[in-house]
Amino acid sequence: MNNYITLLIGCCFTLVLAGCNDKPNPIPPAKDTVCGTIRGLTCPTGQYCDFGAGQCKVADAQGTCKTKPTVCTKEFMPVCGCDGKTYGNTCTATAAGVSIDHTGVCEPPKPRACGGIAGVKCPNDEICIDDPGDSCDPTKGGADCPGTCTSK
């Protein structure tokens, strides 16, 4: 029994001398992983590239890798993703791996101009149609009448 008490007192004495460290060693913040840029850097699995609002269309925009959320609410606060799609909220967009372009719904893309004096072509799945509502009419002498690309 005396050995037990001696051992117990020894342990307590050691703890008292060691004291408590009231300031734990802080964990250094994780270094942000850069993504995007002109080099097209990608993020590790489970993360997405957050470019920041309004940076989606900047060709060499630099973003930061952020963890994709795994659970989202169904709260409807629409945002427009960098992929041009409208998402129900920020969480659902980032869970899909998409950075946010702006709050609110995405505007439909504007039709591409084509034709004209430069002869601008449409992508393979579209054709160039002259806009009969504009003031430029090639049948009435209009020389540089641009058209609009539409699906075939």
C-alpha positions as MATLAB code, in Angstrom:
seq = 'MNNYITLLIGCCFTLVLAGCNDKPNPIPPAKDTVCGTIRGLTCPTGQYCDFGAGQCKVADAQGTCKTKPTVCTKEFMPVCGCDGKTYGNTCTATAAGVSIDHTGVCEPPKPRACGGIAGVKCPNDEICIDDPGDSCDPTKGGADCPGTCTSK';
ca = [
       0.000    0.000    0.000;
       2.876    2.373    0.794;
       4.334    1.786   -2.659;
       0.985    2.690   -4.219;
       0.753    5.937   -2.218;
       4.356    6.785   -3.048;
       3.675    6.188   -6.732;
       0.502    8.300   -6.596;
       2.280   11.172   -4.834;
       5.130   10.934   -7.344;
       2.746   11.192  -10.275;
       0.918   14.166   -8.749;
       4.226   15.885   -7.960;
       5.360   15.384  -11.579;
       2.121   16.875  -12.906;
       2.375   19.877  -10.594;
       5.964   20.545  -11.623;
       5.104   20.174  -15.305;
       2.181   22.560  -14.951;
      -0.531   23.099  -17.515;
       0.223   24.876  -20.700;
      -2.646   27.342  -21.024;
      -1.493   28.298  -24.516;
      -1.643   25.243  -26.733;
       0.663   25.184  -29.695;
      -1.365   26.752  -32.491;
      -1.760   24.795  -35.676;
      -0.375   26.906  -38.474;
      -3.019   27.871  -41.019;
      -3.020   25.733  -44.121;
      -1.325   27.401  -47.034;
      -3.869   28.221  -49.725;
      -3.407   26.139  -52.845;
      -3.420   28.269  -55.980;
      -5.544   27.120  -58.921;
      -6.619   28.413  -62.295;
      -4.154   30.942  -63.751;
      -2.941   30.813  -67.311;
      -1.441   27.395  -66.519;
      -4.885   25.892  -65.755;
      -3.878   24.559  -62.322;
      -6.465   22.178  -60.860;
      -7.421   21.387  -57.270;
      -7.076   18.077  -55.425;
     -10.033   15.678  -55.303;
     -12.820   16.985  -53.053;
     -11.963   20.636  -53.719;
     -12.976   23.263  -56.268;
     -11.300   26.409  -57.555;
     -12.819   29.542  -55.997;
     -12.052   32.455  -58.325;
     -13.981   35.137  -56.465;
     -16.946   37.118  -57.726;
     -16.701   38.485  -61.231;
     -13.474   36.654  -62.133;
     -14.943   33.776  -64.159;
     -14.361   35.289  -67.567;
     -10.818   36.478  -66.832;
      -8.628   34.166  -68.923;
      -5.740   33.941  -66.454;
      -7.721   34.386  -63.218;
      -6.075   32.956  -60.123;
      -8.257   31.126  -57.630;
      -7.864   29.311  -54.338;
      -8.700   25.650  -53.759;
     -11.570   25.255  -51.287;
     -13.205   22.127  -49.904;
     -16.469   21.147  -51.613;
     -19.369   21.026  -49.146;
     -20.946   17.606  -48.718;
     -24.320   18.719  -47.309;
     -26.358   21.743  -48.444;
     -29.668   23.285  -47.407;
     -32.519   23.707  -49.868;
     -32.653   27.455  -49.178;
     -33.304   29.219  -52.495;
     -30.905   32.112  -52.981;
     -29.899   31.692  -56.643;
     -26.354   32.241  -57.821;
     -24.819   32.115  -61.269;
     -21.931   29.685  -61.550;
     -18.838   30.180  -63.678;
     -20.244   27.449  -65.932;
     -23.169   29.723  -66.885;
     -25.725   27.639  -64.959;
     -28.014   28.921  -62.197;
     -27.769   27.089  -58.854;
     -30.230   27.201  -55.951;
     -27.601   28.609  -53.576;
     -23.858   28.998  -53.109;
     -23.541   25.634  -51.393;
     -25.098   23.655  -54.244;
     -22.833   25.383  -56.772;
     -19.639   24.783  -54.819;
     -20.695   21.198  -54.025;
     -20.847   20.701  -57.803;
     -17.297   22.067  -57.993;
     -18.312   25.377  -59.557;
     -17.100   28.813  -58.483;
     -19.659   31.641  -58.224;
     -19.747   34.366  -60.877;
     -22.444   36.511  -59.248;
     -25.576   36.373  -57.101;
     -28.884   35.945  -58.900;
     -29.817   33.893  -61.931;
     -27.572   33.615  -64.973;
     -28.585   35.630  -67.998;
     -29.043   33.637  -71.184;
     -26.000   33.934  -73.431;
     -26.188   36.632  -76.058;
     -26.335   35.312  -79.611;
     -23.035   35.358  -81.475;
     -22.615   37.780  -84.333;
     -21.657   36.300  -87.684;
     -21.402   37.166  -91.344;
     -20.814   40.782  -92.205;
     -18.013   42.020  -94.396;
     -15.514   39.938  -92.389;
     -17.486   36.752  -93.057;
     -17.398   35.623  -89.405;
     -18.428   31.962  -89.237;
     -20.636   30.225  -86.656;
     -19.653   27.064  -84.776;
     -20.350   23.803  -86.671;
     -23.692   23.177  -84.948;
     -25.066   26.651  -85.841;
     -25.904   28.656  -88.961;
     -25.760   32.390  -89.646;
     -29.159   34.068  -90.083;
     -29.565   37.696  -91.189;
     -31.625   39.771  -88.767;
     -34.547   41.083  -90.843;
     -35.454   43.516  -88.073;
     -32.246   45.537  -88.258;
     -31.759   48.480  -90.592;
     -29.073   46.684  -92.581;
     -30.508   44.666  -95.441;
     -28.194   43.114  -98.021;
     -31.039   42.978 -100.569;
     -31.327   46.782 -100.335;
     -27.644   47.586 -100.702;
     -26.420   46.924  -97.164;
     -22.743   46.023  -97.474;
     -21.798   44.979  -93.938;
     -24.866   43.248  -92.539;
     -24.002   41.038  -89.568;
     -26.190   38.078  -88.754;
     -26.842   35.968  -85.681;
     -25.733   32.389  -85.059;
     -28.659   30.045  -84.373;
     -28.994   26.288  -83.993;
     -29.433   24.251  -87.179;
];
